[in-house]
Short mmCIF file of C-alpha atoms in Angstrom, two decimals:
data_model
loop_
_atom_site.label_atom_id
_atom_site.label_comp_id
_atom_site.label_asym_id
_atom_site.label_seq_id
_atom_site.Cartn_x
_atom_site.Cartn_y
_atom_site.Cartn_z
CA PHE A 30 0.00 0.00 0.00
CA PRO A 31 1.26 3.52 -0.74
CA SER A 32 2.45 5.74 2.07
CA HIS A 33 0.16 8.40 3.50
CA ASP A 34 1.80 11.24 1.53
CA THR A 35 1.04 9.67 -1.83
CA GLU A 36 -2.21 10.71 -3.46
CA LEU A 37 -3.45 7.90 -5.66
CA SER A 38 -6.87 7.01 -6.90
CA TRP A 39 -8.24 3.56 -6.08
CA LYS A 40 -8.10 2.76 -9.78
CA GLU A 41 -4.34 3.49 -9.84
CA ILE A 42 -3.76 1.40 -6.73
CA VAL A 43 -5.75 -1.52 -8.14
CA ASN A 44 -3.86 -1.34 -11.41
CA GLY A 45 -0.56 -1.15 -9.54
CA ILE A 46 0.44 2.27 -10.86
CA THR A 47 2.21 4.49 -8.35
CA LYS A 48 2.49 8.26 -8.55
CA HIS A 49 6.23 7.86 -9.16
CA GLN A 50 5.56 5.55 -12.12
CA MET A 51 3.07 8.03 -13.54
CA GLN A 52 5.57 10.88 -13.22
CA ASN A 53 8.22 8.78 -14.96
CA ARG A 54 5.83 7.97 -17.80
CA CYS A 55 5.07 11.66 -18.25
CA ARG A 56 8.78 12.52 -18.22
CA GLN A 57 9.51 9.82 -20.80
CA CYS A 58 6.75 11.11 -23.09
CA LEU A 59 7.92 14.69 -22.69
CA GLN A 60 11.55 13.72 -23.28
CA LYS A 61 10.58 11.76 -26.40
CA TRP A 62 8.60 14.73 -27.71
CA ARG A 63 11.43 17.16 -27.02
CA THR A 64 14.04 14.86 -28.56
CA THR A 65 11.93 14.20 -31.64
CA ASP A 66 11.23 17.90 -32.10
CA MET A 67 14.89 18.79 -31.66
CA ARG A 68 16.04 16.09 -34.08
CA LYS A 69 13.59 17.25 -36.73
CA GLN A 70 14.79 20.82 -36.31
CA PHE A 71 18.43 19.74 -36.49
CA THR A 72 17.83 17.82 -39.72
CA LYS A 73 15.87 20.69 -41.27
CA THR A 74 18.49 23.30 -40.31
CA LEU A 75 21.46 21.25 -41.49
CA LYS A 76 19.74 20.52 -44.81
CA GLU A 77 19.26 24.27 -45.30
CA ILE A 78 22.94 24.85 -44.57
CA LEU A 79 24.05 22.05 -46.91
CA TYR A 80 21.99 23.37 -49.83
CA SER A 81 22.88 27.03 -49.28
CA ASP A 82 26.65 26.66 -48.83
CA ASP A 83 28.75 24.54 -51.18
CA LYS A 84 31.60 24.48 -48.68
CA THR A 85 29.66 22.41 -46.13
CA VAL A 86 30.17 18.65 -45.84
CA LEU A 87 28.13 16.19 -43.78
CA LEU A 88 29.82 13.15 -42.22
CA LEU A 89 27.47 10.70 -40.51
CA GLY A 90 28.55 8.03 -38.08
CA ASP A 91 25.85 5.51 -38.94
CA ILE A 92 23.05 7.60 -37.44
CA GLY A 93 20.83 10.15 -39.10
CA VAL A 94 21.06 8.22 -42.36
CA TYR A 95 17.29 8.10 -42.78
CA GLY A 96 16.89 11.82 -42.09
CA PHE A 97 19.58 12.67 -44.64
CA SER A 98 18.80 9.98 -47.23
CA ASP A 99 17.98 12.57 -49.92
CA GLU A 100 21.25 14.42 -49.30
CA LEU A 101 23.25 11.19 -49.48
CA LYS A 102 21.74 10.69 -52.96
CA ASN A 103 21.49 14.28 -54.22
CA ILE A 104 24.83 15.66 -53.06
CA PRO A 105 27.01 12.55 -52.73
CA ASN A 106 30.20 14.61 -52.96
CA ARG A 107 29.24 16.48 -49.75
CA ALA A 108 27.19 14.00 -47.71
CA TYR A 109 28.65 10.71 -46.50
CA ASN A 110 27.79 7.92 -44.10
CA ILE A 111 31.25 6.97 -42.87
CA GLY A 112 29.94 4.30 -40.52
CA ILE A 113 31.49 3.24 -37.23
CA LEU A 114 34.93 4.69 -37.92
CA GLU A 115 34.94 7.53 -35.41
CA GLN A 116 38.65 8.33 -35.35
CA THR A 117 38.85 8.15 -39.14
CA THR A 118 35.80 10.40 -39.46
CA ILE A 119 37.42 13.07 -37.28
CA GLY A 120 40.66 12.83 -39.28
CA LEU A 121 38.70 13.14 -42.52
CA ALA A 122 36.79 16.12 -41.12
CA ALA A 123 40.10 17.79 -40.17
CA GLY A 124 41.44 17.30 -43.70
CA LEU A 125 38.26 18.78 -45.15
CA SER A 126 38.54 21.74 -42.78
CA LYS A 127 42.21 22.24 -43.65
CA SER A 128 41.22 22.41 -47.33
CA GLY A 129 38.68 25.18 -46.68
CA LEU A 130 35.50 23.13 -46.28
CA VAL A 131 33.18 23.20 -43.26
CA PRO A 132 32.61 19.70 -41.84
CA PHE A 133 29.56 18.68 -39.82
CA VAL A 134 30.16 15.38 -38.00
CA HIS A 135 27.11 13.67 -36.50
CA THR A 136 26.98 10.55 -34.33
CA ILE A 137 26.26 9.35 -30.79
CA ALA A 138 28.07 11.31 -28.04
CA PRO A 139 30.39 8.60 -26.69
CA PHE A 140 31.56 7.78 -30.19
CA ILE A 141 32.53 11.38 -30.95
CA VAL A 142 33.74 12.33 -27.49
CA GLU A 143 35.35 9.26 -25.99
CA ARG A 144 36.44 7.22 -29.00
CA ALA A 145 37.77 10.16 -31.00
CA LEU A 146 38.86 12.61 -28.30
CA GLU A 147 42.55 12.39 -29.23
CA GLN A 148 41.81 13.17 -32.86
CA ILE A 149 39.59 16.13 -31.95
CA LYS A 150 42.26 17.44 -29.59
CA LEU A 151 45.18 17.09 -32.04
CA ASP A 152 43.46 17.64 -35.38
CA PHE A 153 41.07 20.44 -34.41
CA GLY A 154 42.16 21.88 -31.08
CA TYR A 155 45.89 22.16 -31.55
CA GLN A 156 45.70 23.12 -35.23
CA GLU A 157 42.85 25.56 -34.51
CA LEU A 158 40.69 24.13 -37.28
CA ASN A 159 36.97 24.75 -37.58
CA GLY A 160 34.50 21.89 -37.40
CA ASN A 161 31.05 21.11 -36.10
CA PHE A 162 30.40 18.02 -33.99
CA ILE A 163 26.74 17.27 -33.37
CA SER A 164 25.95 14.48 -30.98
CA VAL A 165 22.92 12.78 -29.53
CA GLY A 166 22.78 10.60 -26.46
CA GLY A 167 24.93 12.50 -24.00
CA SER A 168 25.25 11.37 -20.41
CA TYR A 169 22.99 8.35 -19.84
CA ASP A 170 20.43 8.94 -22.60
CA PHE A 171 21.00 5.51 -24.18
CA THR A 172 21.17 3.42 -21.00
CA GLY A 173 19.25 0.61 -22.62
CA LEU A 174 22.09 0.07 -25.10
CA GLY A 175 24.67 -0.60 -22.39
CA CYS A 176 27.69 1.17 -20.98
CA THR A 177 29.37 1.60 -24.38
CA HIS A 178 26.65 4.16 -25.12
CA HIS A 179 27.04 6.15 -21.87
CA CYS A 180 28.87 9.47 -21.92
CA PRO A 181 28.41 11.28 -18.62
CA ALA A 182 31.55 13.42 -19.04
CA ASP A 183 31.01 14.58 -22.64
CA ILE A 184 30.96 18.32 -21.97
CA SER A 185 33.73 18.30 -19.36
CA LEU A 186 36.02 16.26 -21.64
CA LEU A 187 35.47 18.51 -24.64
CA LEU A 188 36.10 21.64 -22.57
CA THR A 189 39.71 20.47 -22.07
CA ILE A 190 40.38 21.08 -25.78
CA PRO A 191 41.79 24.51 -26.66
CA LYS A 192 39.22 26.93 -28.12
CA MET A 193 36.41 24.35 -27.99
CA GLU A 194 32.99 25.97 -27.95
CA ILE A 195 30.00 23.91 -26.83
CA LEU A 196 26.36 24.71 -27.50
CA TYR A 197 23.66 22.67 -25.83
CA ARG A 198 19.99 22.94 -25.10
CA ASP A 199 18.90 23.56 -21.54
CA TRP A 200 15.64 21.70 -21.00
CA GLU A 201 14.59 23.73 -17.97
#
């Protein structure tokens, strides 16, 4: 039985739903809505950038492929799915930046931050190159996929790189 400070209807008690479970369900729905909305906006904005500036290049790390399927077909010389080659992708992005192009690298946070941190530090930070690294799944967002998909220190790690600038959305 719930404690005296919990306000539940008899229907909720009979069905075994606690107030805490209800709050979690609401948070999950809200988080899904916010994430979906943000992902749609990201895809729309990056498409606008790609089509308006011939110097932009998109490098995907096996995510976002569906959202950018038209770009992978229509501008194959500036949109690539590199796959699960994080360190290589960062090196490629640095080479593109060095040649005057503007790379946008997109994959899951631990793959950009933890697997390719050395490349970002050396190739972008120390050489003062410009690049854009867009991640999803920071902190513990993908807990269901196991610890290889956790990245609780993403922002603090990236802030150790010279001249790194981080933009993030505050949900509050």
